[in-house]
mmCIF file of C-alpha atoms in Angstrom:
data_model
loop_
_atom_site.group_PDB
_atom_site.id
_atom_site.type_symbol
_atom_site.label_atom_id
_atom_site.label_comp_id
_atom_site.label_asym_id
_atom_site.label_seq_id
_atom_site.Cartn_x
_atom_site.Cartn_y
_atom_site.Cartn_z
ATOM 1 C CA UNK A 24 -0.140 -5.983 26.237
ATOM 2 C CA UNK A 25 3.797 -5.399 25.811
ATOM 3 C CA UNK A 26 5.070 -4.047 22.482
ATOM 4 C CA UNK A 27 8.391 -6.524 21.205
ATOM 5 C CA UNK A 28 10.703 -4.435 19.065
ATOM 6 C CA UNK A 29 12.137 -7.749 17.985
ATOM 7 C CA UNK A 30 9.135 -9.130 16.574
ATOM 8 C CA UNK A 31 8.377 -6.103 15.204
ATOM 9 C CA UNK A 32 11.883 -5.671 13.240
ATOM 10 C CA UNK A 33 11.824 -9.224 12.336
ATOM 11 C CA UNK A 34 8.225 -8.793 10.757
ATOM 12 C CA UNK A 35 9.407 -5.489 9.000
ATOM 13 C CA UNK A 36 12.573 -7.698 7.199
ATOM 14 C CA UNK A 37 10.093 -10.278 6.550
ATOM 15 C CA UNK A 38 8.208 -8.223 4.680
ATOM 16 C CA UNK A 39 11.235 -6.567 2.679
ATOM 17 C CA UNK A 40 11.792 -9.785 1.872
ATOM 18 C CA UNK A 41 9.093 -10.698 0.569
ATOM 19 C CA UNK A 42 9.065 -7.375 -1.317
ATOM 20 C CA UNK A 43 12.079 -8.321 -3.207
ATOM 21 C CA UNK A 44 11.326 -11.088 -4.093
ATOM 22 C CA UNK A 45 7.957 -9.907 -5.670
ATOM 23 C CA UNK A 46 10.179 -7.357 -7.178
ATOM 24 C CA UNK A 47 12.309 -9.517 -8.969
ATOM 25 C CA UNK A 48 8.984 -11.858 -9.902
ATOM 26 C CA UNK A 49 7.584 -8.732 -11.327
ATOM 27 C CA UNK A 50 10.959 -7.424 -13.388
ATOM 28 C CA UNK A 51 10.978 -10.812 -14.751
ATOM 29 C CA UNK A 52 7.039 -10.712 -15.883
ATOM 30 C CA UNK A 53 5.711 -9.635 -19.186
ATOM 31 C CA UNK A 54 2.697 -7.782 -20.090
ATOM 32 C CA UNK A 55 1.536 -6.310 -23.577
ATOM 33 C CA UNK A 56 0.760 -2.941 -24.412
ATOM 34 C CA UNK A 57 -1.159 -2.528 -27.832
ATOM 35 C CA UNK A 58 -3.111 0.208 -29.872
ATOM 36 C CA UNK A 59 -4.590 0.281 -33.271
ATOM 37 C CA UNK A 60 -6.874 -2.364 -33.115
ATOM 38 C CA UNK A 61 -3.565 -4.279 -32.361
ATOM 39 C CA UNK A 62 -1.991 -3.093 -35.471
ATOM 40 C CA UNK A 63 0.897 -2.517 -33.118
ATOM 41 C CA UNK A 64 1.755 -4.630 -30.154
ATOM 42 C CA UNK A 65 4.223 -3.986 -27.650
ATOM 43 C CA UNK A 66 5.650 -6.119 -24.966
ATOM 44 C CA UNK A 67 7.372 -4.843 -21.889
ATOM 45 C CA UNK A 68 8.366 -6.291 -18.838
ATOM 46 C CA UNK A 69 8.026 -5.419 -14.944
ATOM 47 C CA UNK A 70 11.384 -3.442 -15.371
ATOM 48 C CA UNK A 71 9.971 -0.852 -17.578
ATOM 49 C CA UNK A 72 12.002 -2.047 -20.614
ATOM 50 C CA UNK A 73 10.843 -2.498 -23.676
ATOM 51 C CA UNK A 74 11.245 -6.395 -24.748
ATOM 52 C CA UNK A 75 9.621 -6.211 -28.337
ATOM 53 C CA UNK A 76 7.697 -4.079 -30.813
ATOM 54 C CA UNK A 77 5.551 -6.203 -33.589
ATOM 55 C CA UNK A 78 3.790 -4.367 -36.068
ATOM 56 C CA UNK A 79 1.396 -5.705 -38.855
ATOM 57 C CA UNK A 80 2.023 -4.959 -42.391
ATOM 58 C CA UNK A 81 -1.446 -3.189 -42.471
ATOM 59 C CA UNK A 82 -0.037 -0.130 -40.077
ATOM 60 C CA UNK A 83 2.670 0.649 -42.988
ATOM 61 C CA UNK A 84 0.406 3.196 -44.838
ATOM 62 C CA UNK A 85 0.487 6.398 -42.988
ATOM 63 C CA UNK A 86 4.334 6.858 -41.157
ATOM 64 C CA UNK A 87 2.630 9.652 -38.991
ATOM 65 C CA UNK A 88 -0.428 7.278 -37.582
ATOM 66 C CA UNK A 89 2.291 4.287 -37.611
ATOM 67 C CA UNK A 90 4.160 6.364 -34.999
ATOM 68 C CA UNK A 91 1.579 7.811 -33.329
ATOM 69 C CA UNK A 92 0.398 4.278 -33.017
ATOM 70 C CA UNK A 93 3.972 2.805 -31.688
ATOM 71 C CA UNK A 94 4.145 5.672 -28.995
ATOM 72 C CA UNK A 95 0.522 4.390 -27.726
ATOM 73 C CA UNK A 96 1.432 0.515 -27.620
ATOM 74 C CA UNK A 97 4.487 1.477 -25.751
ATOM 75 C CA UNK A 98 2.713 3.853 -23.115
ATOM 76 C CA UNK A 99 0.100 1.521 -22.819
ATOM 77 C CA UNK A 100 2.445 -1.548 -22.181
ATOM 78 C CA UNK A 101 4.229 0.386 -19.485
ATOM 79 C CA UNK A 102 1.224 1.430 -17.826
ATOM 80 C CA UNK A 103 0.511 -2.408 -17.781
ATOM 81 C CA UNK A 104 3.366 -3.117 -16.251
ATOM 82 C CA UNK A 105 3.620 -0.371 -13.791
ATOM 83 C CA UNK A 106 -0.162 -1.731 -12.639
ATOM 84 C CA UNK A 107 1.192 -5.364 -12.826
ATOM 85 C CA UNK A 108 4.209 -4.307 -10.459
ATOM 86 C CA UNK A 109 1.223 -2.540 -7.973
ATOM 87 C CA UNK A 110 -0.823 -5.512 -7.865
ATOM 88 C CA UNK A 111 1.913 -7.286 -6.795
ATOM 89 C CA UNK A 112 3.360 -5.081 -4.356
ATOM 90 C CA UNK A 113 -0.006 -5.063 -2.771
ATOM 91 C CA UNK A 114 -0.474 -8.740 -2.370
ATOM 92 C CA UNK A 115 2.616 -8.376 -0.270
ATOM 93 C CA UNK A 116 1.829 -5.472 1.818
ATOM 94 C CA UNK A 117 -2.076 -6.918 2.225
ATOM 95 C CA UNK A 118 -3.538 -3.345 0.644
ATOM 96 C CA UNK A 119 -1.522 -1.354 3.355
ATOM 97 C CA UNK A 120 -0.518 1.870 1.059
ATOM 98 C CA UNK A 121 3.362 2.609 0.963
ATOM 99 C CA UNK A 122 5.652 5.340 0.840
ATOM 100 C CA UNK A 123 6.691 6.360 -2.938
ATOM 101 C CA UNK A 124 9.728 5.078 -3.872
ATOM 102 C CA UNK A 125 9.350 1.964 -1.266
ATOM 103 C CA UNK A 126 9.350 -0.447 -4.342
#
């Protein structure tokens, strides 16, 4: 059995491609983070930004729970999205675990 460097290179930038491009699928993707019963409701996208912040009129009462509620949605909408960006980064790489920092 020989061992092609080629092949193996051009299987290595076929799967960087394909990388990138589930990347930029993934920056473009929303999910929705939301706590409180969804009395707040965050949406973020594969990027880690924040997109939107909706709360319901019933979450005005108490400013401390309405913030303690807001800092939840958010950290639970970037934890979606963070998973969202895994699950997609292992379709590509077929469950093979990479370095940190690789995508």
């Amino acid at each position: 059995m020989s061992f092609d460097m080629n092949q193996l290179g051009a299987l290595a930038a076929q799967m960087q491609q394909r990388m990138a491009q589930a990347k930029e699928e993934a920056t473009n993707t929303e999910v929705t983070g939301q706590a409180g019963g969804g009395l707040v409701k965050v949406v973020a996208m594969g990027d880690q930004s924040i997109r939107s912040i909706t709360i319901t009129p019933d979450a005005y009462g108490d400013r401390e729970l309405l913030e303690d509620l807001v800092t939840a949605a958010v950290n639970d909408a970037l934890r979606n999205s963070q998973a969202m960006l895994a699950q997609k980064m292992q379709s590509v790489t077929g469950g093979l675990p990479m370095p940190p920092g690789m995508f």
